[in-house]
PDB file of C-alpha atoms in Angstrom:
ATOM      1  CA  MET A 542      -1.712   4.015  21.506  1.00 72.00           C
ATOM      2  CA  GLN A 543       0.081   5.587  18.854  1.00 86.00           C
ATOM      3  CA  THR A 544      -0.370   3.850  15.253  1.00 94.00           C
ATOM      4  CA  VAL A 545       1.661   3.577  12.236  1.00 95.00           C
ATOM      5  CA  ASN A 546       1.016   4.200   8.557  1.00 96.00           C
ATOM      6  CA  LEU A 547       4.143   4.459   6.483  1.00 97.00           C
ATOM      7  CA  THR A 548       4.723   3.669   2.577  1.00 97.00           C
ATOM      8  CA  ASN A 549       8.173   3.521   1.171  1.00 97.00           C
ATOM      9  CA  ILE A 550       8.335   3.462  -2.733  1.00 97.00           C
ATOM     10  CA  LEU A 551      11.424   3.376  -5.131  1.00 96.00           C
ATOM     11  CA  GLY A 552      10.677   3.225  -8.683  1.00 95.00           C
ATOM     12  CA  HIS A 553      10.267   4.793 -12.201  1.00 95.00           C
ATOM     13  CA  ILE A 554       8.166   7.894 -12.693  1.00 96.00           C
ATOM     14  CA  GLY A 555       5.456   6.591 -15.495  1.00 94.00           C
ATOM     15  CA  ASN A 556       4.311   9.711 -16.855  1.00 93.00           C
ATOM     16  CA  GLU A 557       4.737  13.636 -16.795  1.00 96.00           C
ATOM     17  CA  PRO A 558       3.737  14.881 -13.187  1.00 97.00           C
ATOM     18  CA  GLN A 559       0.638  17.214 -13.128  1.00 96.00           C
ATOM     19  CA  LEU A 560       0.555  20.203 -11.098  1.00 97.00           C
ATOM     20  CA  THR A 561      -2.851  21.939 -10.179  1.00 96.00           C
ATOM     21  CA  THR A 562      -3.631  24.478  -7.770  1.00 96.00           C
ATOM     22  CA  LEU A 563      -6.756  23.928  -5.570  1.00 95.00           C
ATOM     23  CA  PRO A 564      -9.117  26.823  -4.840  1.00 94.00           C
ATOM     24  CA  ASN A 565      -7.483  27.711  -1.548  1.00 94.00           C
ATOM     25  CA  GLY A 566      -4.299  28.224  -3.479  1.00 94.00           C
ATOM     26  CA  THR A 567      -2.524  25.032  -2.303  1.00 95.00           C
ATOM     27  CA  LYS A 568      -0.503  23.582  -5.170  1.00 96.00           C
ATOM     28  CA  LYS A 569      -0.579  19.988  -5.424  1.00 97.00           C
ATOM     29  CA  THR A 570       1.427  17.794  -7.951  1.00 97.00           C
ATOM     30  CA  THR A 571       0.279  14.220  -8.810  1.00 97.00           C
ATOM     31  CA  VAL A 572       3.319  11.518  -9.818  1.00 97.00           C
ATOM     32  CA  SER A 573       2.670   7.948 -10.972  1.00 97.00           C
ATOM     33  CA  ILE A 574       5.364   5.571 -10.255  1.00 96.00           C
ATOM     34  CA  ALA A 575       6.032   2.142 -11.001  1.00 95.00           C
ATOM     35  CA  THR A 576       7.353  -0.657  -9.264  1.00 95.00           C
ATOM     36  CA  ASN A 577       7.922  -4.463 -10.193  1.00 90.00           C
ATOM     37  CA  SER A 578       7.997  -7.666  -8.473  1.00 81.00           C
ATOM     38  CA  GLY A 579       8.898 -11.008  -9.769  1.00 73.00           C
ATOM     39  CA  SER A 580      10.578 -11.682 -12.871  1.00 72.00           C
ATOM     40  CA  GLY A 581       9.834 -13.157 -16.266  1.00 76.00           C
ATOM     41  CA  GLU A 582       6.320 -14.537 -16.660  1.00 80.00           C
ATOM     42  CA  ASN A 583       5.534 -13.917 -12.880  1.00 80.00           C
ATOM     43  CA  GLN A 584       6.709 -10.065 -12.930  1.00 82.00           C
ATOM     44  CA  LYS A 585       3.862  -7.499 -11.881  1.00 88.00           C
ATOM     45  CA  THR A 586       4.118  -3.700 -12.275  1.00 91.00           C
ATOM     46  CA  GLN A 587       2.273  -1.716  -9.681  1.00 93.00           C
ATOM     47  CA  TRP A 588       1.341   1.834 -10.148  1.00 94.00           C
ATOM     48  CA  HIS A 589       1.778   4.052  -7.077  1.00 96.00           C
ATOM     49  CA  THR A 590       0.070   7.657  -7.162  1.00 96.00           C
ATOM     50  CA  ALA A 591       1.965   9.885  -4.849  1.00 97.00           C
ATOM     51  CA  LEU A 592       1.035  13.389  -3.944  1.00 97.00           C
ATOM     52  CA  PHE A 593       3.447  16.129  -3.386  1.00 97.00           C
ATOM     53  CA  TRP A 594       2.005  19.380  -1.730  1.00 96.00           C
ATOM     54  CA  GLY A 595       3.140  23.184  -1.402  1.00 95.00           C
ATOM     55  CA  GLU A 596       6.792  23.625  -1.865  1.00 95.00           C
ATOM     56  CA  PHE A 597       7.196  19.566  -2.579  1.00 96.00           C
ATOM     57  CA  ALA A 598       4.808  20.276  -5.264  1.00 97.00           C
ATOM     58  CA  GLU A 599       6.643  22.970  -7.102  1.00 96.00           C
ATOM     59  CA  VAL A 600       9.751  20.576  -7.104  1.00 96.00           C
ATOM     60  CA  ALA A 601       7.762  17.234  -7.989  1.00 97.00           C
ATOM     61  CA  ALA A 602       6.477  19.153 -11.169  1.00 97.00           C
ATOM     62  CA  LYS A 603      10.115  19.528 -12.462  1.00 96.00           C
ATOM     63  CA  PHE A 604      10.433  15.651 -12.451  1.00 96.00           C
ATOM     64  CA  LYS A 605      10.623  13.744 -15.746  1.00 95.00           C
ATOM     65  CA  LYS A 606       9.099  10.549 -17.053  1.00 94.00           C
ATOM     66  CA  GLY A 607      11.335   7.541 -16.957  1.00 93.00           C
ATOM     67  CA  GLU A 608      13.352   8.903 -13.887  1.00 95.00           C
ATOM     68  CA  GLY A 609      13.838   7.148 -10.713  1.00 95.00           C
ATOM     69  CA  LEU A 610      12.136   8.471  -7.732  1.00 96.00           C
ATOM     70  CA  PHE A 611      12.097   7.351  -3.828  1.00 97.00           C
ATOM     71  CA  VAL A 612       9.205   8.604  -1.890  1.00 97.00           C
ATOM     72  CA  SER A 613       8.129   8.128   1.754  1.00 97.00           C
ATOM     73  CA  GLY A 614       4.754   9.130   3.384  1.00 96.00           C
ATOM     74  CA  TYR A 615       1.276   7.901   4.291  1.00 95.00           C
ATOM     75  CA  ASN A 616      -1.481   5.939   2.640  1.00 93.00           C
ATOM     76  CA  GLU A 617      -4.686   7.465   2.363  1.00 93.00           C
ATOM     77  CA  THR A 618      -7.704   5.538   0.867  1.00 90.00           C
ATOM     78  CA  ARG A 619     -10.469   7.724  -0.295  1.00 86.00           C
ATOM     79  CA  LYS A 620     -14.122   6.458  -1.773  1.00 85.00           C
ATOM     80  CA  TRP A 621     -16.688   8.095  -3.594  1.00 83.00           C
ATOM     81  CA  THR A 622     -19.464   7.569  -5.824  1.00 84.00           C
ATOM     82  CA  ASP A 623     -18.906   8.219  -9.599  1.00 80.00           C
ATOM     83  CA  PRO A 624     -21.174  10.965 -10.575  1.00 84.00           C
ATOM     84  CA  ASN A 625     -21.524   9.718 -14.108  1.00 82.00           C
ATOM     85  CA  SER A 626     -21.776   5.559 -13.691  1.00 76.00           C
ATOM     86  CA  GLY A 627     -23.029   5.584 -10.043  1.00 78.00           C
ATOM     87  CA  GLN A 628     -20.321   3.221  -9.240  1.00 79.00           C
ATOM     88  CA  GLN A 629     -18.579   3.077  -5.837  1.00 79.00           C
ATOM     89  CA  ARG A 630     -15.007   4.125  -6.454  1.00 81.00           C
ATOM     90  CA  GLU A 631     -12.006   3.743  -4.507  1.00 85.00           C
ATOM     91  CA  LYS A 632      -8.215   5.132  -4.779  1.00 89.00           C
ATOM     92  CA  THR A 633      -5.285   4.816  -2.511  1.00 93.00           C
ATOM     93  CA  GLU A 634      -2.499   7.466  -2.648  1.00 95.00           C
ATOM     94  CA  ILE A 635       0.717   8.266  -1.040  1.00 96.00           C
ATOM     95  CA  HIS A 636       0.857  11.796   0.578  1.00 96.00           C
ATOM     96  CA  VAL A 637       4.683  12.183   0.456  1.00 97.00           C
ATOM     97  CA  GLN A 638       6.581  13.464   3.415  1.00 96.00           C
ATOM     98  CA  ASP A 639      10.058  12.849   2.048  1.00 97.00           C
ATOM     99  CA  PHE A 640      11.582  12.242  -1.406  1.00 97.00           C
ATOM    100  CA  SER A 641      14.895  11.941  -3.361  1.00 95.00           C
ATOM    101  CA  LYS A 642      15.499  11.429  -6.989  1.00 93.00           C
ATOM    102  CA  SER A 643      17.501   8.104  -7.719  1.00 89.00           C
ATOM    103  CA  ASP A 644      19.694   7.724 -10.797  1.00 84.00           C
ATOM    104  CA  LYS A 645      19.113   4.369 -12.646  1.00 79.00           C
ATOM    105  CA  PRO A 646      17.951   2.319  -9.235  1.00 83.00           C
ATOM    106  CA  LEU A 647      19.135  -1.316  -9.150  1.00 81.00           C
ATOM    107  CA  LYS A 648      15.844  -2.517  -8.049  1.00 88.00           C
ATOM    108  CA  THR A 649      12.192  -0.960  -7.169  1.00 94.00           C
ATOM    109  CA  ILE A 650      10.939  -1.010  -3.514  1.00 95.00           C
ATOM    110  CA  ASN A 651       7.065  -1.288  -2.651  1.00 96.00           C
ATOM    111  CA  GLN A 652       7.091  -1.248   1.028  1.00 96.00           C
ATOM    112  CA  ALA A 653       4.308  -0.634   3.533  1.00 97.00           C
ATOM    113  CA  ILE A 654       4.614  -0.396   7.442  1.00 97.00           C
ATOM    114  CA  VAL A 655       1.249  -0.539   9.222  1.00 97.00           C
ATOM    115  CA  MET A 656       0.545  -0.798  13.338  1.00 96.00           C
ATOM    116  CA  GLY A 657      -3.041  -0.579  14.284  1.00 95.00           C
ATOM    117  CA  HIS A 658      -6.078  -1.981  15.863  1.00 95.00           C
ATOM    118  CA  LEU A 659      -8.426  -4.724  13.885  1.00 96.00           C
ATOM    119  CA  GLY A 660     -11.511  -3.296  13.117  1.00 95.00           C
ATOM    120  CA  GLY A 661     -13.222  -7.101  13.088  1.00 95.00           C
ATOM    121  CA  ASP A 662     -12.078 -10.275  13.784  1.00 96.00           C
ATOM    122  CA  ALA A 663      -9.630 -12.159  11.305  1.00 96.00           C
ATOM    123  CA  GLN A 664     -11.303 -13.693   8.522  1.00 97.00           C
ATOM    124  CA  PHE A 665      -9.587 -17.254   7.584  1.00 97.00           C
ATOM    125  CA  LYS A 666      -9.975 -19.433   4.693  1.00 96.00           C
ATOM    126  CA  GLN A 667      -8.287 -22.796   4.324  1.00 95.00           C
ATOM    127  CA  PHE A 668      -7.288 -24.161   0.750  1.00 94.00           C
ATOM    128  CA  PRO A 669      -6.129 -27.396  -0.289  1.00 93.00           C
ATOM    129  CA  ASN A 670      -2.450 -26.199  -0.536  1.00 93.00           C
ATOM    130  CA  ASN A 671      -2.453 -22.914   1.329  1.00 94.00           C
ATOM    131  CA  ALA A 672      -4.203 -20.849   3.986  1.00 95.00           C
ATOM    132  CA  LYS A 673      -5.325 -17.093   3.837  1.00 96.00           C
ATOM    133  CA  THR A 674      -6.213 -14.558   6.737  1.00 96.00           C
ATOM    134  CA  THR A 675      -7.743 -11.253   5.834  1.00 97.00           C
ATOM    135  CA  ILE A 676      -7.542  -8.496   8.479  1.00 97.00           C
ATOM    136  CA  SER A 677      -8.763  -4.894   8.529  1.00 97.00           C
ATOM    137  CA  ILE A 678      -6.552  -2.543  10.524  1.00 97.00           C
ATOM    138  CA  ALA A 679      -7.410   0.967  11.402  1.00 96.00           C
ATOM    139  CA  THR A 680      -4.537   3.857  11.548  1.00 95.00           C
ATOM    140  CA  ASN A 681      -5.122   7.590  12.494  1.00 91.00           C
ATOM    141  CA  THR A 682      -3.350  10.724  11.135  1.00 82.00           C
ATOM    142  CA  GLY A 683      -3.637  13.985  12.194  1.00 75.00           C
ATOM    143  CA  SER A 684      -5.106  15.390  15.683  1.00 76.00           C
ATOM    144  CA  GLY A 685      -8.054  17.030  16.948  1.00 78.00           C
ATOM    145  CA  ASP A 686     -10.654  18.130  14.250  1.00 81.00           C
ATOM    146  CA  ARG A 687      -8.319  16.943  11.533  1.00 82.00           C
ATOM    147  CA  GLN A 688      -7.961  13.441  12.746  1.00 84.00           C
ATOM    148  CA  LYS A 689      -8.681  10.763   9.872  1.00 88.00           C
ATOM    149  CA  THR A 690      -8.958   7.030  10.591  1.00 91.00           C
ATOM    150  CA  GLN A 691      -7.567   4.993   7.598  1.00 93.00           C
ATOM    151  CA  TRP A 692      -8.507   1.464   7.027  1.00 94.00           C
ATOM    152  CA  HIS A 693      -5.719  -1.037   5.606  1.00 96.00           C
ATOM    153  CA  ASN A 694      -6.657  -4.304   4.464  1.00 96.00           C
ATOM    154  CA  ILE A 695      -3.827  -6.759   5.206  1.00 97.00           C
ATOM    155  CA  ILE A 696      -3.649 -10.292   3.401  1.00 96.00           C
ATOM    156  CA  LEU A 697      -1.437 -12.909   5.326  1.00 96.00           C
ATOM    157  CA  TRP A 698      -0.796 -16.516   3.787  1.00 95.00           C
ATOM    158  CA  GLY A 699       0.384 -19.813   5.036  1.00 94.00           C
ATOM    159  CA  LYS A 700       1.718 -20.304   8.500  1.00 93.00           C
ATOM    160  CA  ALA A 701       1.410 -16.533   8.981  1.00 93.00           C
ATOM    161  CA  ALA A 702      -2.235 -16.983   8.100  1.00 94.00           C
ATOM    162  CA  GLU A 703      -2.728 -19.731  10.863  1.00 94.00           C
ATOM    163  CA  MET A 704      -0.906 -17.676  13.431  1.00 93.00           C
ATOM    164  CA  THR A 705      -3.203 -14.649  12.850  1.00 94.00           C
ATOM    165  CA  SER A 706      -6.476 -16.669  12.103  1.00 94.00           C
ATOM    166  CA  LYS A 707      -7.524 -16.205  15.787  1.00 93.00           C
ATOM    167  CA  LEU A 708      -7.064 -12.419  16.223  1.00 95.00           C
ATOM    168  CA  LYS A 709     -10.228 -10.513  17.434  1.00 94.00           C
ATOM    169  CA  LYS A 710     -11.671  -7.168  16.853  1.00 95.00           C
ATOM    170  CA  GLY A 711      -9.549  -4.631  18.962  1.00 93.00           C
ATOM    171  CA  ASP A 712      -6.236  -6.673  18.855  1.00 94.00           C
ATOM    172  CA  THR A 713      -2.955  -4.616  17.958  1.00 94.00           C
ATOM    173  CA  LEU A 714      -0.958  -5.847  14.791  1.00 95.00           C
ATOM    174  CA  PHE A 715       2.101  -4.799  13.288  1.00 96.00           C
ATOM    175  CA  ILE A 716       2.977  -5.795   9.766  1.00 96.00           C
ATOM    176  CA  LYS A 717       5.339  -5.043   7.034  1.00 96.00           C
ATOM    177  CA  GLY A 718       4.547  -5.970   3.408  1.00 95.00           C
ATOM    178  CA  ASN A 719       3.699  -4.898  -0.069  1.00 94.00           C
ATOM    179  CA  ILE A 720       0.828  -2.847  -1.842  1.00 95.00           C
ATOM    180  CA  GLU A 721      -1.178  -4.291  -4.460  1.00 93.00           C
ATOM    181  CA  TYR A 722      -3.994  -2.456  -6.245  1.00 90.00           C
ATOM    182  CA  ARG A 723      -6.599  -5.119  -7.737  1.00 86.00           C
ATOM    183  CA  LYS A 724      -9.332  -4.586 -10.348  1.00 81.00           C
ATOM    184  CA  TRP A 725     -12.119  -6.970 -11.153  1.00 79.00           C
ATOM    185  CA  ASN A 726     -15.691  -7.165 -12.308  1.00 78.00           C
ATOM    186  CA  ASP A 727     -18.520  -8.126  -9.780  1.00 75.00           C
ATOM    187  CA  THR A 728     -20.004 -11.509 -10.810  1.00 77.00           C
ATOM    188  CA  ASN A 729     -23.220 -10.405  -9.338  1.00 77.00           C
ATOM    189  CA  THR A 730     -23.758  -6.670 -10.512  1.00 73.00           C
ATOM    190  CA  GLY A 731     -21.127  -6.667 -13.404  1.00 73.00           C
ATOM    191  CA  GLN A 732     -19.843  -3.461 -12.203  1.00 75.00           C
ATOM    192  CA  ALA A 733     -16.025  -2.802 -12.113  1.00 73.00           C
ATOM    193  CA  ARG A 734     -14.520  -3.125  -8.410  1.00 76.00           C
ATOM    194  CA  GLU A 735     -11.031  -1.969  -7.193  1.00 82.00           C
ATOM    195  CA  LYS A 736      -9.420  -2.647  -3.841  1.00 88.00           C
ATOM    196  CA  THR A 737      -5.914  -2.005  -2.401  1.00 93.00           C
ATOM    197  CA  GLU A 738      -4.289  -4.613  -0.320  1.00 95.00           C
ATOM    198  CA  ILE A 739      -1.274  -5.103   1.736  1.00 96.00           C
ATOM    199  CA  THR A 740       0.299  -8.615   1.550  1.00 95.00           C
ATOM    200  CA  ALA A 741       2.150  -9.133   4.824  1.00 95.00           C
ATOM    201  CA  GLN A 742       5.666 -10.444   4.802  1.00 94.00           C
ATOM    202  CA  GLN A 743       6.485  -9.894   8.371  1.00 94.00           C
ATOM    203  CA  PHE A 744       4.230  -9.558  11.327  1.00 94.00           C
ATOM    204  CA  ILE A 745       4.209  -8.829  14.965  1.00 94.00           C
ATOM    205  CA  ILE A 746       1.263  -9.419  17.447  1.00 93.00           C
ATOM    206  CA  ILE A 747       1.119  -6.729  20.043  1.00 89.00           C
ATOM    207  CA  THR A 748      -1.233  -6.868  23.484  1.00 70.00           C
ATOM    208  CA  GLY A 749      -1.365  -5.472  26.763  1.00 53.00           C
ATOM    209  CA  GLU A 750      -2.133  -2.154  28.059  1.00 47.00           C
ATOM    210  CA  HIS A 751       1.090  -0.691  27.469  1.00 43.00           C
ATOM    211  CA  GLY A 752       1.776  -2.581  24.152  1.00 43.00           C
ATOM    212  CA  GLN A 753       3.925  -5.191  25.156  1.00 45.00           C
ATOM    213  CA  MET A 754       4.423  -8.146  22.750  1.00 44.00           C
ATOM    214  CA  SER A 755       2.144 -10.732  22.831  1.00 45.00           C
ATOM    215  CA  ASN A 756       3.507 -13.700  25.076  1.00 40.00           C
ATOM    216  CA  SER A 757       2.132 -16.607  23.353  1.00 40.00           C
ATOM    217  CA  THR A 758       5.045 -19.146  24.181  1.00 37.00           C
ATOM    218  CA  ALA A 759       7.913 -19.120  26.866  1.00 34.00           C
ATOM    219  CA  VAL A 760      11.354 -20.758  26.784  1.00 37.00           C
ATOM    220  CA  ASN A 761      13.046 -21.218  30.396  1.00 40.00           C
ATOM    221  CA  GLY A 762      10.572 -19.003  31.688  1.00 37.00           C
ATOM    222  CA  GLU A 763      11.319 -16.253  29.261  1.00 40.00           C
ATOM    223  CA  PRO A 764       8.069 -14.806  27.188  1.00 38.00           C
ATOM    224  CA  GLN A 765       8.606 -14.844  23.512  1.00 42.00           C
ATOM    225  CA  GLN A 766       6.865 -12.480  21.222  1.00 48.00           C
ATOM    226  CA  SER A 767       4.254 -13.791  18.398  1.00 60.00           C
ATOM    227  CA  GLN A 768       6.040 -12.633  15.290  1.00 64.00           C
ATOM    228  CA  GLY A 769       6.719 -14.415  11.905  1.00 63.00           C
ATOM    229  CA  TYR A 770       7.324 -13.816   8.251  1.00 61.00           C
ATOM    230  CA  ALA A 771       4.594 -14.822   5.770  1.00 60.00           C
ATOM    231  CA  ASN A 772       4.804 -17.847   3.725  1.00 51.00           C
ATOM    232  CA  ASN A 773       2.838 -16.448   0.370  1.00 48.00           C
ATOM    233  CA  GLU A 774       2.850 -19.568  -1.668  1.00 44.00           C
ATOM    234  CA  SER A 775       0.931 -17.421  -4.231  1.00 41.00           C
ATOM    235  CA  GLN A 776       3.785 -15.155  -4.473  1.00 40.00           C
ATOM    236  CA  ALA A 777       6.604 -17.537  -4.283  1.00 36.00           C
ATOM    237  CA  ASN A 778       8.441 -15.877  -6.970  1.00 35.00           C
ATOM    238  CA  GLN A 779       8.246 -12.302  -5.293  1.00 35.00           C
ATOM    239  CA  GLY A 780      11.508 -10.193  -5.657  1.00 34.00           C
ATOM    240  CA  PHE A 781      13.037  -7.481  -7.085  1.00 36.00           C
ATOM    241  CA  ALA A 782      13.161  -6.623 -10.669  1.00 37.00           C
ATOM    242  CA  PRO A 783      16.808  -5.886 -11.698  1.00 37.00           C
ATOM    243  CA  TYR A 784      17.338  -2.478 -13.251  1.00 39.00           C
ATOM    244  CA  ASN A 785      17.767  -2.645 -17.214  1.00 43.00           C
ATOM    245  CA  ASP A 786      19.625  -0.049 -19.093  1.00 43.00           C
ATOM    246  CA  ASN A 787      17.262  -0.016 -21.737  1.00 46.00           C
ATOM    247  CA  PHE A 788      14.228   0.603 -19.461  1.00 44.00           C
ATOM    248  CA  ASP A 789      11.386   2.548 -20.970  1.00 47.00           C
ATOM    249  CA  PRO A 790       8.249   3.466 -19.177  1.00 45.00           C
ATOM    250  CA  ASN A 791       6.396   2.852 -22.403  1.00 46.00           C
ATOM    251  CA  ASP A 792       7.321  -0.897 -22.044  1.00 49.00           C
ATOM    252  CA  CYS A 793       5.425  -1.196 -18.872  1.00 48.00           C
ATOM    253  CA  PRO A 794       1.350  -1.748 -18.713  1.00 46.00           C
ATOM    254  CA  PRO A 795       0.037   1.863 -18.566  1.00 47.00           C
ATOM    255  CA  PRO A 796      -1.052   3.481 -15.287  1.00 46.00           C
ATOM    256  CA  PRO A 797      -4.907   2.713 -14.726  1.00 44.00           C
ATOM    257  CA  SER A 798      -7.223   4.527 -16.567  1.00 41.00           C
ATOM    258  CA  ASP A 799      -8.607   6.345 -13.563  1.00 40.00           C
ATOM    259  CA  GLU A 800      -5.305   8.238 -12.953  1.00 36.00           C
ATOM    260  CA  ILE A 801      -6.930  11.060 -15.395  1.00 35.00           C
ATOM    261  CA  ILE A 802     -10.148  11.271 -13.429  1.00 35.00           C
ATOM    262  CA  PRO A 803     -10.597  14.283 -11.544  1.00 37.00           C
ATOM    263  CA  LEU A 804     -11.160  13.217  -7.828  1.00 37.00           C
ATOM    264  CA  PRO A 805     -13.360  15.040  -5.650  1.00 36.00           C
ATOM    265  CA  TYR A 806     -11.559  16.749  -2.435  1.00 32.00           C
TER     266      TYR A 806
END
C-alpha cells in the first residue's frame, strides 16, 4: 500500500538562508520558518527547518529574513550521536518539493498529512479530565535501494484517543494535524532530549486488503467509516495568529540552538 508523508508550512523566514555545497557538488539551502498557533498567553511559535536542493537551493538562497514563505514537501527525521557530548540527537527537516513566496500572509499554516502502518500497538493513557493515545506510524519515501522508512510520532486526545486506543501493530491510519517540536531534560540522566510529534486534528482508520475504510458501524445496512476530529483539550485555544503589519522575526523566540550545528549526512 502506498503511504503518505506530506507537510505544508506557511510562515515567516526567521533568519538569512544558508547555502552550502556538498562534496558531490549538490547545492543545499537551509531555511528556518516560524509558524504561530493560539493567541495571547497561549500563543506558541514552532520553528520548521526546510531544505531546498539543487536549482531550488539557488532560488531559496535569495530569500530574506522576515519574508512570507509557503513550502510543501515530506518530513525526514534523522538521529545521530553528538560527537562532543555523546548524547543522542534528533532533528526533523522538510525536504521541499514545492514552494512560493507570500506577501504578508494573513495567517500561518502548520499542517502534516500522514498515512501508513502502525509500528506497534497504540499506547493509551487516561487522565482525570482527558485521554491520550500515542501511535507510531511508518511511511516510505523513494524506491528500491533508495527507499527510506520514516517513523512519525502521532498524538491523539479526548474522544479521538479513545477511538484509536485499540489499534494494533500493522493497522493503517490516516491523520491530519500540526507538527510540534519538544525539548526537555531527562529526569533520570539529566540529558537534553528532543522529539518531533504530530498532534492529530483529523483521522481515518483504514483496514482491508485493498484499503477499504474500517466498517465499525452501520446505518440502514450501509457501512460507515471510522473517522473523526481530535478533541484536544490541552490545545483548546489552537488557532491561527493574525498577521501583524509590525511583525519582526526578532520578536519571536530565536530558532533552536541546534539550527547552527553541522549535521552529518
